[in-house]
Short mmCIF file of C-alpha atoms in Angstrom, two decimals:
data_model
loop_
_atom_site.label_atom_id
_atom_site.label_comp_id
_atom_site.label_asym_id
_atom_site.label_seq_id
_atom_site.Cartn_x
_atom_site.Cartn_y
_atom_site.Cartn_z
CA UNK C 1 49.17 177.26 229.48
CA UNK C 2 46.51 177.08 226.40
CA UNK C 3 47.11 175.53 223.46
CA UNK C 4 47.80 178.77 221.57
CA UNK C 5 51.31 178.40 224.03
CA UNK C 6 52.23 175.09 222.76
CA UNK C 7 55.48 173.71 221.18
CA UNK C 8 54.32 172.21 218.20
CA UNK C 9 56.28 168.56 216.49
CA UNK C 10 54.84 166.19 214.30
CA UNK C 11 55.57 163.53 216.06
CA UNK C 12 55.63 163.81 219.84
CA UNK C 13 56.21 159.77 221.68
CA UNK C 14 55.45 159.45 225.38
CA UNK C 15 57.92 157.20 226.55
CA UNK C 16 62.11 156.95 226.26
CA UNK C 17 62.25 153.00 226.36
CA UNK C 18 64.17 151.07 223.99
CA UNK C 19 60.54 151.19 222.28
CA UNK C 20 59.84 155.14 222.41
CA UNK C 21 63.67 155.35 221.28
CA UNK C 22 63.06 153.51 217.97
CA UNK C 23 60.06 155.29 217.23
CA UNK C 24 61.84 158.36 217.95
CA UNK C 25 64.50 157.18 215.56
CA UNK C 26 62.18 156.35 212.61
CA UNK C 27 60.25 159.21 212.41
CA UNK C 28 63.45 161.59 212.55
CA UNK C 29 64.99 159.42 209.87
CA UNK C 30 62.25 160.32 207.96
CA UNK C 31 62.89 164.24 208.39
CA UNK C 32 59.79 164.59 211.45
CA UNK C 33 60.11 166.92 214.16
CA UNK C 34 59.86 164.65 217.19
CA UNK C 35 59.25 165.10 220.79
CA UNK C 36 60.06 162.43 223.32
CA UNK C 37 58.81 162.30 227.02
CA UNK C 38 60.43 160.37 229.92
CA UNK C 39 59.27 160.42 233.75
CA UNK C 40 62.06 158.25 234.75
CA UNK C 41 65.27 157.11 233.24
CA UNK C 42 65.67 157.50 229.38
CA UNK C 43 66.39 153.76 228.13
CA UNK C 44 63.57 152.34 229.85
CA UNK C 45 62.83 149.02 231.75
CA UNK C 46 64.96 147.11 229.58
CA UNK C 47 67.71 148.98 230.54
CA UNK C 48 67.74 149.45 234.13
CA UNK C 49 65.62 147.00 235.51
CA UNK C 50 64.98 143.71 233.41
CA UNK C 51 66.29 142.50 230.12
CA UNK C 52 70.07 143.81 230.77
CA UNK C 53 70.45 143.44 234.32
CA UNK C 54 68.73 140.09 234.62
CA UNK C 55 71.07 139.18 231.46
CA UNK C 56 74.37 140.21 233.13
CA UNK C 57 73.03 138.46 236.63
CA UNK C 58 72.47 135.24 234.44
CA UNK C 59 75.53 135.18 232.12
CA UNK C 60 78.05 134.12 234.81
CA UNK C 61 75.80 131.73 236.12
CA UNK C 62 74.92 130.19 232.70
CA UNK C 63 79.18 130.04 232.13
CA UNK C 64 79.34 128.30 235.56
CA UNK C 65 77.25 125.55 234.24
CA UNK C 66 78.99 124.73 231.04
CA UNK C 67 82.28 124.91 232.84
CA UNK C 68 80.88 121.92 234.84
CA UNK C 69 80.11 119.57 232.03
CA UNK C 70 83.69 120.16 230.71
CA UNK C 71 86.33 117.65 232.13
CA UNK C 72 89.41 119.89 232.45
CA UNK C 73 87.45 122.59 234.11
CA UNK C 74 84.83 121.10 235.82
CA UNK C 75 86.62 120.95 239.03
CA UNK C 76 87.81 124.37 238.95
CA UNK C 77 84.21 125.36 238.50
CA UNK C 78 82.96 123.83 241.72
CA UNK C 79 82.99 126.83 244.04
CA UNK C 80 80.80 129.62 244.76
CA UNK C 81 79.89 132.56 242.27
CA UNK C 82 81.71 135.67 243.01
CA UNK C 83 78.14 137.66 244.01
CA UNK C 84 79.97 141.32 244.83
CA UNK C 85 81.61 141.11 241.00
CA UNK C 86 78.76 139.71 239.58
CA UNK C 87 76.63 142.34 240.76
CA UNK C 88 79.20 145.04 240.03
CA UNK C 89 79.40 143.68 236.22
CA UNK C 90 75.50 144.40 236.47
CA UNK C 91 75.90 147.22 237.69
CA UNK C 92 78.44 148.33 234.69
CA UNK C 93 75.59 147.37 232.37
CA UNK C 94 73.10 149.80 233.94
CA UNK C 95 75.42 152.12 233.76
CA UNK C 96 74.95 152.86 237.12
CA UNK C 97 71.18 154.04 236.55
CA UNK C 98 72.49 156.82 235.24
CA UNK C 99 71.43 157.59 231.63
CA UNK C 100 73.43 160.22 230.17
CA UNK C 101 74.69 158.19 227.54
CA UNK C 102 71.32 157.29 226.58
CA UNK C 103 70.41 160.91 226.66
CA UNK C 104 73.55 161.84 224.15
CA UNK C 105 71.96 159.60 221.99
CA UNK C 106 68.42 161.10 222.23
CA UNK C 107 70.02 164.19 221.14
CA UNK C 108 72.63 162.36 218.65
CA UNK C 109 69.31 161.81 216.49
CA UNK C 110 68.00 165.77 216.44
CA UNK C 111 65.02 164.48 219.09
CA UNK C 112 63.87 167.35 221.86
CA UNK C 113 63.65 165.25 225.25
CA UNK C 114 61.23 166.58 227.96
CA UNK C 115 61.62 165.26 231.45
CA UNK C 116 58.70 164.89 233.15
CA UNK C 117 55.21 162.82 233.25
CA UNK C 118 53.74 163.17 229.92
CA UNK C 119 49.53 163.27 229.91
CA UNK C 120 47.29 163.97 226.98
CA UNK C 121 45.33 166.27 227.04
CA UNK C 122 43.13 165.63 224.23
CA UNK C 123 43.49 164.97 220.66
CA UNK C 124 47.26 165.02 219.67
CA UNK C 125 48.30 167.23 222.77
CA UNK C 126 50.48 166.49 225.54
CA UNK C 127 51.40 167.85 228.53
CA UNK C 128 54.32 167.64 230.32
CA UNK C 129 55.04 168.23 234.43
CA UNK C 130 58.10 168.86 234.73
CA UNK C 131 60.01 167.31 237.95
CA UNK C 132 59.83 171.09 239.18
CA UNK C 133 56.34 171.41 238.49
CA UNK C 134 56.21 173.40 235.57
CA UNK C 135 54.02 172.69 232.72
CA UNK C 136 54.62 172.52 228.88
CA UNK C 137 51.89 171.85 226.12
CA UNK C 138 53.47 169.78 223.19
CA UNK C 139 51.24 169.40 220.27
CA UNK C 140 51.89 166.88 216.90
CA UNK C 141 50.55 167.76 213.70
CA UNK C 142 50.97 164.05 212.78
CA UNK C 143 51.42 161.37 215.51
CA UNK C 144 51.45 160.90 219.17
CA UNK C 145 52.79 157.49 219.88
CA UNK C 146 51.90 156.00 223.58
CA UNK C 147 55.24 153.92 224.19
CA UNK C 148 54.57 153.75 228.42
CA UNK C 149 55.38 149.99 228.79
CA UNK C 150 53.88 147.79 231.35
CA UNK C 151 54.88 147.93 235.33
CA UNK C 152 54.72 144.65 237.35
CA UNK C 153 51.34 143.30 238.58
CA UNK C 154 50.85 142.22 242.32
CA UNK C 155 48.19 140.57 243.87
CA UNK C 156 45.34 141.39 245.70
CA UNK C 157 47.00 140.25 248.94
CA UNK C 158 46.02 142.47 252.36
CA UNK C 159 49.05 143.88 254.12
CA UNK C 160 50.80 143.30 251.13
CA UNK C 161 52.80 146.68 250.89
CA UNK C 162 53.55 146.47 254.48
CA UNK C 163 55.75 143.41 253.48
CA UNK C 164 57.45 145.45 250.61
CA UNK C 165 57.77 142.72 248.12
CA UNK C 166 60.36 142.66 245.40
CA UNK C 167 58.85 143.36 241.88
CA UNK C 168 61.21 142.42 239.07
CA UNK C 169 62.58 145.65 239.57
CA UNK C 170 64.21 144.65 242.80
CA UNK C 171 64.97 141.57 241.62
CA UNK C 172 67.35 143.11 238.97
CA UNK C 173 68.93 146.06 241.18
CA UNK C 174 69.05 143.77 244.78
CA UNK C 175 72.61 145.06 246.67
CA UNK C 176 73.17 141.67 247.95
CA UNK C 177 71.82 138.66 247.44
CA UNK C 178 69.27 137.35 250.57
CA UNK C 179 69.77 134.76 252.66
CA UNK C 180 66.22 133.25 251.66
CA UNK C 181 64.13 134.28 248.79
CA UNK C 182 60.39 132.92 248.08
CA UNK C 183 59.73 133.63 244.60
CA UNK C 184 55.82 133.15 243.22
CA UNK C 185 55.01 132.65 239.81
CA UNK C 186 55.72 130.29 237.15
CA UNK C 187 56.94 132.68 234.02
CA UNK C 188 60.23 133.66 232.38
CA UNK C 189 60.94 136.49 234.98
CA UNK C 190 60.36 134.21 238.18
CA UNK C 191 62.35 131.17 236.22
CA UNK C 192 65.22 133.32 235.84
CA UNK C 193 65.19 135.42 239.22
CA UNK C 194 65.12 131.79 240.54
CA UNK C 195 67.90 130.59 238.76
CA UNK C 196 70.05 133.80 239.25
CA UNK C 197 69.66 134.37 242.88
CA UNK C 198 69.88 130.61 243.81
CA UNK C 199 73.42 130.73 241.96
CA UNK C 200 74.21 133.97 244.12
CA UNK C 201 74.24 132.22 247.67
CA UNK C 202 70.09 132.48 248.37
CA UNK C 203 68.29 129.95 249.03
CA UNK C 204 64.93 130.09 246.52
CA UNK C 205 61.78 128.63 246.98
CA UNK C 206 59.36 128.83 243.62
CA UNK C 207 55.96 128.67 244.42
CA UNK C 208 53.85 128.01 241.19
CA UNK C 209 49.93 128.64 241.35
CA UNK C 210 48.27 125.62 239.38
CA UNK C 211 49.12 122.27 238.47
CA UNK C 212 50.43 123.77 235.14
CA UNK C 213 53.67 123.79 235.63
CA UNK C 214 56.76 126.33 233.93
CA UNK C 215 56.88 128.65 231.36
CA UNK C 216 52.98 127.98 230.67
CA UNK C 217 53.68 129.63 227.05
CA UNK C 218 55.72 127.40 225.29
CA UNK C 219 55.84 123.38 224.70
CA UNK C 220 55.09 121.45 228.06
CA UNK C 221 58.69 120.19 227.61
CA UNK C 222 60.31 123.32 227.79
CA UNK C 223 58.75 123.90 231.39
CA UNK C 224 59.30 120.22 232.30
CA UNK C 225 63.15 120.45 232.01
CA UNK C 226 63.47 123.69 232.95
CA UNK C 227 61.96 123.05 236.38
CA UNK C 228 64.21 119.82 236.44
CA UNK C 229 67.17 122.29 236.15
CA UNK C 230 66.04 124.77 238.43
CA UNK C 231 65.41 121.44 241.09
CA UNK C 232 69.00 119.53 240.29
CA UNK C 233 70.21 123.61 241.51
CA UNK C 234 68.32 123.44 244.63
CA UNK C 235 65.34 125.43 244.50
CA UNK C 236 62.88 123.98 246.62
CA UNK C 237 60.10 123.91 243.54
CA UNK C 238 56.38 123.81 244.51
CA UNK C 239 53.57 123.57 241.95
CA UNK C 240 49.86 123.92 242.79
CA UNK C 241 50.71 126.22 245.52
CA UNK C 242 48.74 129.87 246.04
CA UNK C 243 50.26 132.54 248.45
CA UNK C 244 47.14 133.13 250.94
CA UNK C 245 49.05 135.72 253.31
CA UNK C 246 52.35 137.11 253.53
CA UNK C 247 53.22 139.38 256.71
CA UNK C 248 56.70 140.69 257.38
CA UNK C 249 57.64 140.21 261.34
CA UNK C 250 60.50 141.25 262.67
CA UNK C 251 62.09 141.46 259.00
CA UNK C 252 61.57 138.02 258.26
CA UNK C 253 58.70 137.54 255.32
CA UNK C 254 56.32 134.88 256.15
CA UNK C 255 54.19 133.60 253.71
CA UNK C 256 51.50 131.05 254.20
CA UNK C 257 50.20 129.02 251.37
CA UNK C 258 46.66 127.33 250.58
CA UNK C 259 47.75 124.47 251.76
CA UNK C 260 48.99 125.65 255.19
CA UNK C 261 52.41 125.86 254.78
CA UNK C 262 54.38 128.49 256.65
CA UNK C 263 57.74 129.77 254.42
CA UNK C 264 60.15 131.98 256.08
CA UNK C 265 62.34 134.12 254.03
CA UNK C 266 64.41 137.70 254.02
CA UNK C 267 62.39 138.68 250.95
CA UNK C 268 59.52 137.28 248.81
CA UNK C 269 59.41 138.33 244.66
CA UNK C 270 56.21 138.22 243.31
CA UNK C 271 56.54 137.87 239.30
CA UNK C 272 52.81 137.15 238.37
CA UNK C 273 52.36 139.58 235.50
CA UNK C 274 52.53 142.72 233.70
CA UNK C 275 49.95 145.64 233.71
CA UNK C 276 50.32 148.43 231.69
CA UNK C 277 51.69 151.86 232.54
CA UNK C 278 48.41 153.84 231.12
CA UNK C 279 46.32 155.03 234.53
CA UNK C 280 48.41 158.22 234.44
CA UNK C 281 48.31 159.44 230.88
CA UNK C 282 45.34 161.31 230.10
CA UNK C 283 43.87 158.32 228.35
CA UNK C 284 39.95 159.94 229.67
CA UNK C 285 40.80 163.15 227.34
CA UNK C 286 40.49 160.83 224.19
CA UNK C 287 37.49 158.54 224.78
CA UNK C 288 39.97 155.84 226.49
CA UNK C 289 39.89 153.85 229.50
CA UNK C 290 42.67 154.73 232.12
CA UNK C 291 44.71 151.55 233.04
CA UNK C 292 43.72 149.63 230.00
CA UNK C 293 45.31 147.84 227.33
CA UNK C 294 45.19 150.22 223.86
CA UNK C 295 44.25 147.99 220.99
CA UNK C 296 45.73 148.59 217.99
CA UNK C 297 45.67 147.74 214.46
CA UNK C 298 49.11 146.02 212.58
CA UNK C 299 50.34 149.84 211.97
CA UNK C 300 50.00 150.41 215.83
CA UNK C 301 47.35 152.53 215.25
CA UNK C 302 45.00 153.23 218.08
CA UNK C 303 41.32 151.66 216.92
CA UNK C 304 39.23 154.50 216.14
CA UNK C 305 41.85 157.08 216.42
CA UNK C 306 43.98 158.27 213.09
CA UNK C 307 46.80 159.81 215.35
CA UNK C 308 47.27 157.79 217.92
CA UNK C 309 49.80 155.02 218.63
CA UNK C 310 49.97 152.62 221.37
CA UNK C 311 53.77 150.85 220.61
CA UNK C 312 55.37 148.44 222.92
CA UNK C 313 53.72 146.42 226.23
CA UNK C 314 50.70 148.78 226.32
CA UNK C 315 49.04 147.18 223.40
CA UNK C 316 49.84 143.73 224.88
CA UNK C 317 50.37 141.99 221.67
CA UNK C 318 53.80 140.59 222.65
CA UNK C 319 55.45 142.03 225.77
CA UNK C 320 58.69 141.82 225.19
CA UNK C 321 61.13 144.06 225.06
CA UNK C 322 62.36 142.87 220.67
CA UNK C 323 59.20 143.00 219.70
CA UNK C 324 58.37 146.37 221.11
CA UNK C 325 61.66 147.75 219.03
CA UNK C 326 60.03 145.95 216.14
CA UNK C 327 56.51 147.55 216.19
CA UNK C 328 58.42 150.70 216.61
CA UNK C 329 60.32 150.25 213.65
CA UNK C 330 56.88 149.23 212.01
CA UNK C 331 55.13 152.47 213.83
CA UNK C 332 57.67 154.92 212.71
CA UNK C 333 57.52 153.75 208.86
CA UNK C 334 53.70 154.15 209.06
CA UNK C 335 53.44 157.47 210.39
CA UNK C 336 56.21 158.52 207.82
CA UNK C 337 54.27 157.35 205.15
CA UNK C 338 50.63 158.56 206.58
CA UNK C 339 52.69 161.67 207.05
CA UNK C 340 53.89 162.12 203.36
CA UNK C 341 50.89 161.72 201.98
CA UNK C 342 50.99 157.80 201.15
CA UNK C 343 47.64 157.34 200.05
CA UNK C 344 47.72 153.38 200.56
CA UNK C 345 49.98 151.62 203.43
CA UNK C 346 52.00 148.32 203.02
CA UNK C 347 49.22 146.61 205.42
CA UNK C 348 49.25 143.14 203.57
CA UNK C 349 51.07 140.51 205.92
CA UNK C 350 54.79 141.25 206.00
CA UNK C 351 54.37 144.50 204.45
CA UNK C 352 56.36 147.45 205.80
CA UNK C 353 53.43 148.71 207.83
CA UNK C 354 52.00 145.67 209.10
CA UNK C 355 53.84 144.12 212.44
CA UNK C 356 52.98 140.48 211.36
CA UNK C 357 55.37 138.75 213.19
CA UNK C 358 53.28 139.81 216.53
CA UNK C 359 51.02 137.24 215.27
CA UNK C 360 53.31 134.58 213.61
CA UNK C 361 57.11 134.68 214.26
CA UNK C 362 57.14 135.95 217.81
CA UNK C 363 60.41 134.62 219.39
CA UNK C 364 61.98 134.42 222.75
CA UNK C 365 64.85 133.30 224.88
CA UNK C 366 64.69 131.95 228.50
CA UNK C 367 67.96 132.03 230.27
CA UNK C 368 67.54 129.59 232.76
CA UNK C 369 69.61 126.31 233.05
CA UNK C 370 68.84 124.93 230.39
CA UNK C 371 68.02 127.55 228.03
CA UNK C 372 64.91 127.39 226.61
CA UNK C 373 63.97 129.41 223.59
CA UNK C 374 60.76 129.36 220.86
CA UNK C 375 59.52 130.99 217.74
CA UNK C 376 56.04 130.95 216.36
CA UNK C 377 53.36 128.42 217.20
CA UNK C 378 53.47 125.64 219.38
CA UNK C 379 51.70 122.74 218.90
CA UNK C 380 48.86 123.71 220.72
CA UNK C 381 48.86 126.83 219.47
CA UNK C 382 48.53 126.16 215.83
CA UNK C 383 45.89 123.61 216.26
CA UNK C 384 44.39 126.12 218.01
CA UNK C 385 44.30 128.25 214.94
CA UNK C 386 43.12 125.68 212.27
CA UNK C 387 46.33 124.28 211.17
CA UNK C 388 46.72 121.11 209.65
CA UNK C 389 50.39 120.15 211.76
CA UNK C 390 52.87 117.64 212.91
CA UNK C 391 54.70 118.22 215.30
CA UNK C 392 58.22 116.87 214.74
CA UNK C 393 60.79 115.79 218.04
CA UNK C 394 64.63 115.20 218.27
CA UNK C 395 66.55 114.57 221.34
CA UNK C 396 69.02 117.40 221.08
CA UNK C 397 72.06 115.35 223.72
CA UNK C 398 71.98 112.83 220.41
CA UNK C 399 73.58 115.32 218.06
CA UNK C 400 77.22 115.73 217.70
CA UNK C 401 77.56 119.32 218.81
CA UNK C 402 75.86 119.21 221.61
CA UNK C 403 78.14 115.94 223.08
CA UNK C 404 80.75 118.32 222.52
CA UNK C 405 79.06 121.22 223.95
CA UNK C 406 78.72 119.60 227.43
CA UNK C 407 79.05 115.88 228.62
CA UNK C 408 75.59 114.51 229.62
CA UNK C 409 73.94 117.45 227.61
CA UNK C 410 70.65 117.41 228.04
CA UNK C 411 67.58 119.00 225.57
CA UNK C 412 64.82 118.51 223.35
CA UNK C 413 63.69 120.14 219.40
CA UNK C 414 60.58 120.49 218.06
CA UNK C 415 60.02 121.49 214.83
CA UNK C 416 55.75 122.66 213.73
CA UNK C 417 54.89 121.58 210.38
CA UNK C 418 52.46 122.82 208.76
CA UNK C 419 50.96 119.33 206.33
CA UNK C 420 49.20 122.01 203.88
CA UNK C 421 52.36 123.81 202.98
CA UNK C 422 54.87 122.31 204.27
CA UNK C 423 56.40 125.17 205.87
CA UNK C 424 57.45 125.71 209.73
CA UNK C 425 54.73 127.15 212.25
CA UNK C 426 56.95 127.49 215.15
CA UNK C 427 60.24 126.18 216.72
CA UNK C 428 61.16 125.21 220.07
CA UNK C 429 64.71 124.34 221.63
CA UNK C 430 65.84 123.31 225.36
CA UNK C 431 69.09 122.67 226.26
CA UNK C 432 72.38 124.77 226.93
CA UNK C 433 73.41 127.23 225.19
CA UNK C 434 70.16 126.83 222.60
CA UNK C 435 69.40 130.97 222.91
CA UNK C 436 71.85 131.74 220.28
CA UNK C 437 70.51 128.81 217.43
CA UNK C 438 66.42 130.86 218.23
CA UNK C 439 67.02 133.22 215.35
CA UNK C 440 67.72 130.52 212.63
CA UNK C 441 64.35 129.60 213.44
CA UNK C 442 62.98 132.87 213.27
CA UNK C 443 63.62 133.16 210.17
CA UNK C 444 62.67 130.30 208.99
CA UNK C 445 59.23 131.17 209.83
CA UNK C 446 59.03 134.61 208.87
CA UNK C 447 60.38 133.27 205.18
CA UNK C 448 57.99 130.37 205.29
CA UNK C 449 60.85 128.46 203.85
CA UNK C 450 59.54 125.16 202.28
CA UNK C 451 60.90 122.16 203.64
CA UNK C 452 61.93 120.91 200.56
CA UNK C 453 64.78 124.50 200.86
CA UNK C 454 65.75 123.93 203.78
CA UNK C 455 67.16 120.32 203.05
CA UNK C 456 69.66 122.69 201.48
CA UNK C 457 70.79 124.69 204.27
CA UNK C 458 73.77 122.78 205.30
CA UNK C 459 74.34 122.83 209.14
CA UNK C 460 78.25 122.99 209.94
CA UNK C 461 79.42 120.12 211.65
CA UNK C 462 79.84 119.24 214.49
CA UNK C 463 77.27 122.22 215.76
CA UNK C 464 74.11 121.95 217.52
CA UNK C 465 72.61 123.55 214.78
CA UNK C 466 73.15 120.05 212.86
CA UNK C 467 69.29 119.55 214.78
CA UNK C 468 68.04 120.69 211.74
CA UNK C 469 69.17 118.16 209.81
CA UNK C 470 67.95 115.78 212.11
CA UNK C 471 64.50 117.51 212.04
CA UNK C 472 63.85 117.36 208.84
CA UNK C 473 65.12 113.50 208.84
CA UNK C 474 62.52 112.94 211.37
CA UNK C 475 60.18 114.42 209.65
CA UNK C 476 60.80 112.67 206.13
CA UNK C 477 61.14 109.05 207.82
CA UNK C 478 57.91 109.34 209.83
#
């Protein structure tokens, strides 16, 4: 098929993720023709294979653990999970892997959906295969937006797909839970699958490369409690330890470390990173690398090309699946305005084409027991970056709400001030139920909200969001 065959958009997105879906959405709010291309299932990662799954996995296990620092239902809460309704719950939220729904929605918003693998094939051209085979030339007189995500990374290990390791893809969509499950890595996705699965009758062994520790991210204390929970749940935790082989034999995984250690499971989940989903997309046809990262400026703008995007995990500015939906919301006002005619963007920080908060605000939830959840800098971070900070600690089990959240609760704020300004750099909490208080934070630190404000914001007592009160105490008395 030439080009002279095309279908011609003006925006065509490669890509039916949660992120391709809200750039989709933008641009046809703004009156653009848009294309979207999906190889797999439209909704993406998110929703079939990580951030809902995992979430519906977690939530019962998460409920289990409150129950038990509750007199009055602590006892009741003793006994095993139900694993066949826990999975069938996830399994409601996936909808089954089925994505009609998600497809009625597509279509809801006057988007044309192609199935099929989506290449370019040079400058703002695509080509679609078709499961069948067939082929179909999509141009865009405006924008093509790369919105491919990122696929799990596994080591250079030999034999290793003889074994047929889990990904975090079986991890989510697992039939039954194994008997024994050695899990490697020390992030949020082998954190969680280690919480979840221990709760669901395996027995987990975390093997964590480097002396490091959790969550390697955030504030040492959120990994430092975390891994205390994960070891009061009994996962046997081991850090400085490297997989050197893994064989399957007989259908039992054996995996021996760098120390010499021999560990026997049904299945072994390797979680040790992201790479993104770019080797297949035509990338060469443009002047690109295949398999690499796209750098982008704040708009999402591919450097050194005016029509391409790169929105989500492929730029690798913040892989996660909120802040992908954000640079799409970003990404779809630019090319609107680029599209119209706008002769200058919003590209100042926190302008409507400029996805600041990839660089400032970023936050996230881990849903482990305890929760741990951050926003912005840490510490480290904005020392790092030529802040002039104090860093600012309560002990969250000392405030009211939390005693009444749980007995014994357990958890630690930190609030990063920046001395100049007196504004917040970043926010961290750990303890229970501490996922829902993040977005206080967030904004917070997206308003740069002096401290001498927020001594106004009242927290309702007794809440644990009465921490901020105690923050800013801490911070005035010291």
């Amino acid at each position: 098929m030439t080009q002279s065959d095309s279908i011609a958009y003006d925006v065509v997105v490669i890509g039916a993720g949660p992120v391709g879906e809200n750039v989709a959405d933008r641009t046809r709010a703004a009156g653009l023709s848009t294309a979207i291309v999906e190889s797999e299932l439209v909704g993406g990662e998110c929703s079939y294979w990580a951030c809902m799954p995992s979430k519906a996995l977690l939530r019962p296990v998460l409920a289990r653990a409150d129950a038990r620092r509750l007199p009055g239902l602590a006892d009741s809460a003793q006994g095993p999970l139900d694993t066949a309704a826990v999975l069938a719950r996830r399994d409601g939220f996936t909808s089954h892997w089925k994505d009609d729904g998600q497809v009625q929605w597509v279509e809801g918003i006057g988007a044309d959906l192609y199935r099929g693998l989506g290449r370019l094939a040079g400058p703002r051209t695509v080509e679609v295969t078709a499961p069948d085979g067939t082929r179909r030339v999509l141009t865009a007189r405006h924008a093509v937006a790369v919105c491919t995500g990122s696929a799990a990374a596994l080591p250079d290990l030999p034999g290793l797909a003889d074994v047929r390791p889990w990904t975090s893809r079986e991890a989510t969509s697992a039939e039954s839970a194994p008997g024994r499950l050695i899990v490697v890595g020390g992030g949020v996705v082998a954190v969680e699958m280690a919480t979840a699965w221990q709760a669901l009758g395996s027995r987990v062994t975390l093997l964590v490369r480097g002396e490091g520790g959790l969550l390697a991210r955030m504030e040492p204390f959120a990994g430092e409690l975390v891994a205390e929970g994960l070891t009061e749940a009994g996962v046997d935790l081991r850090t400085g330890t490297s997989v050197r082989s893994v064989t399957r034999e007989d259908g039992t995984v054996v995996a021996v470390t760098d120390t010499g250690d021999r560990i026997e499971a049904d299945e072994i989940l390797f979680a040790t990173g992201r790479v993104p989903r770019t080797g297949d997309i035509g990338l060469e046809t443009v002047g690109l690398e295949p398999g690499s990262w796209l750098s982008v400026d704040d708009s999402l703008r591919v450097d050194g090309h005016d029509w391409l995007y790169a929105v989500g995990d492929v730029n690798h500015r913040a892989l996660l699946t909120h802040q992908g939906k954000y640079q799409a919301r970003v990404a779809g006002a630019a090319i609107a305005a680029r599209a119209s005619g706008v002769p200058i963007l919003e590209s100042d920080p926190w302008g409507a084409h400029a996805a600041t908060a990839d660089h400032a605000a970023v936050p996230q939830v881990v849903f482990t027991d305890p929760e741990a959840a951050s926003v912005g800098l840490s510490l480290a971070e904005a020392e790092r970056a030529g802040h002039r900070v104090r860093a600012v600690d309560v002990d969250l089990g000392t405030v009211a709400g939390a005693s009444l959240y749980g007995d014994d609760y357990k958890g630690r704020a930190r609030m990063v001030v920046d001395l100049e300004d007196e504004i917040i750099r970043g926010v961290t909490f750990v303890g229970p139920g501490v996922g829902e208080m993040i977005h206080s934070a967030t904004v917070a630190v997206v308003g740069q909200v002096p401290l001498s404000r927020l001594w106004h914001a009242v927290p309702s007592y007794p809440t644990i969001s009465e921490v901020w009160l105690r923050l800013l105490e801490a911070y005035r008395d010291n």
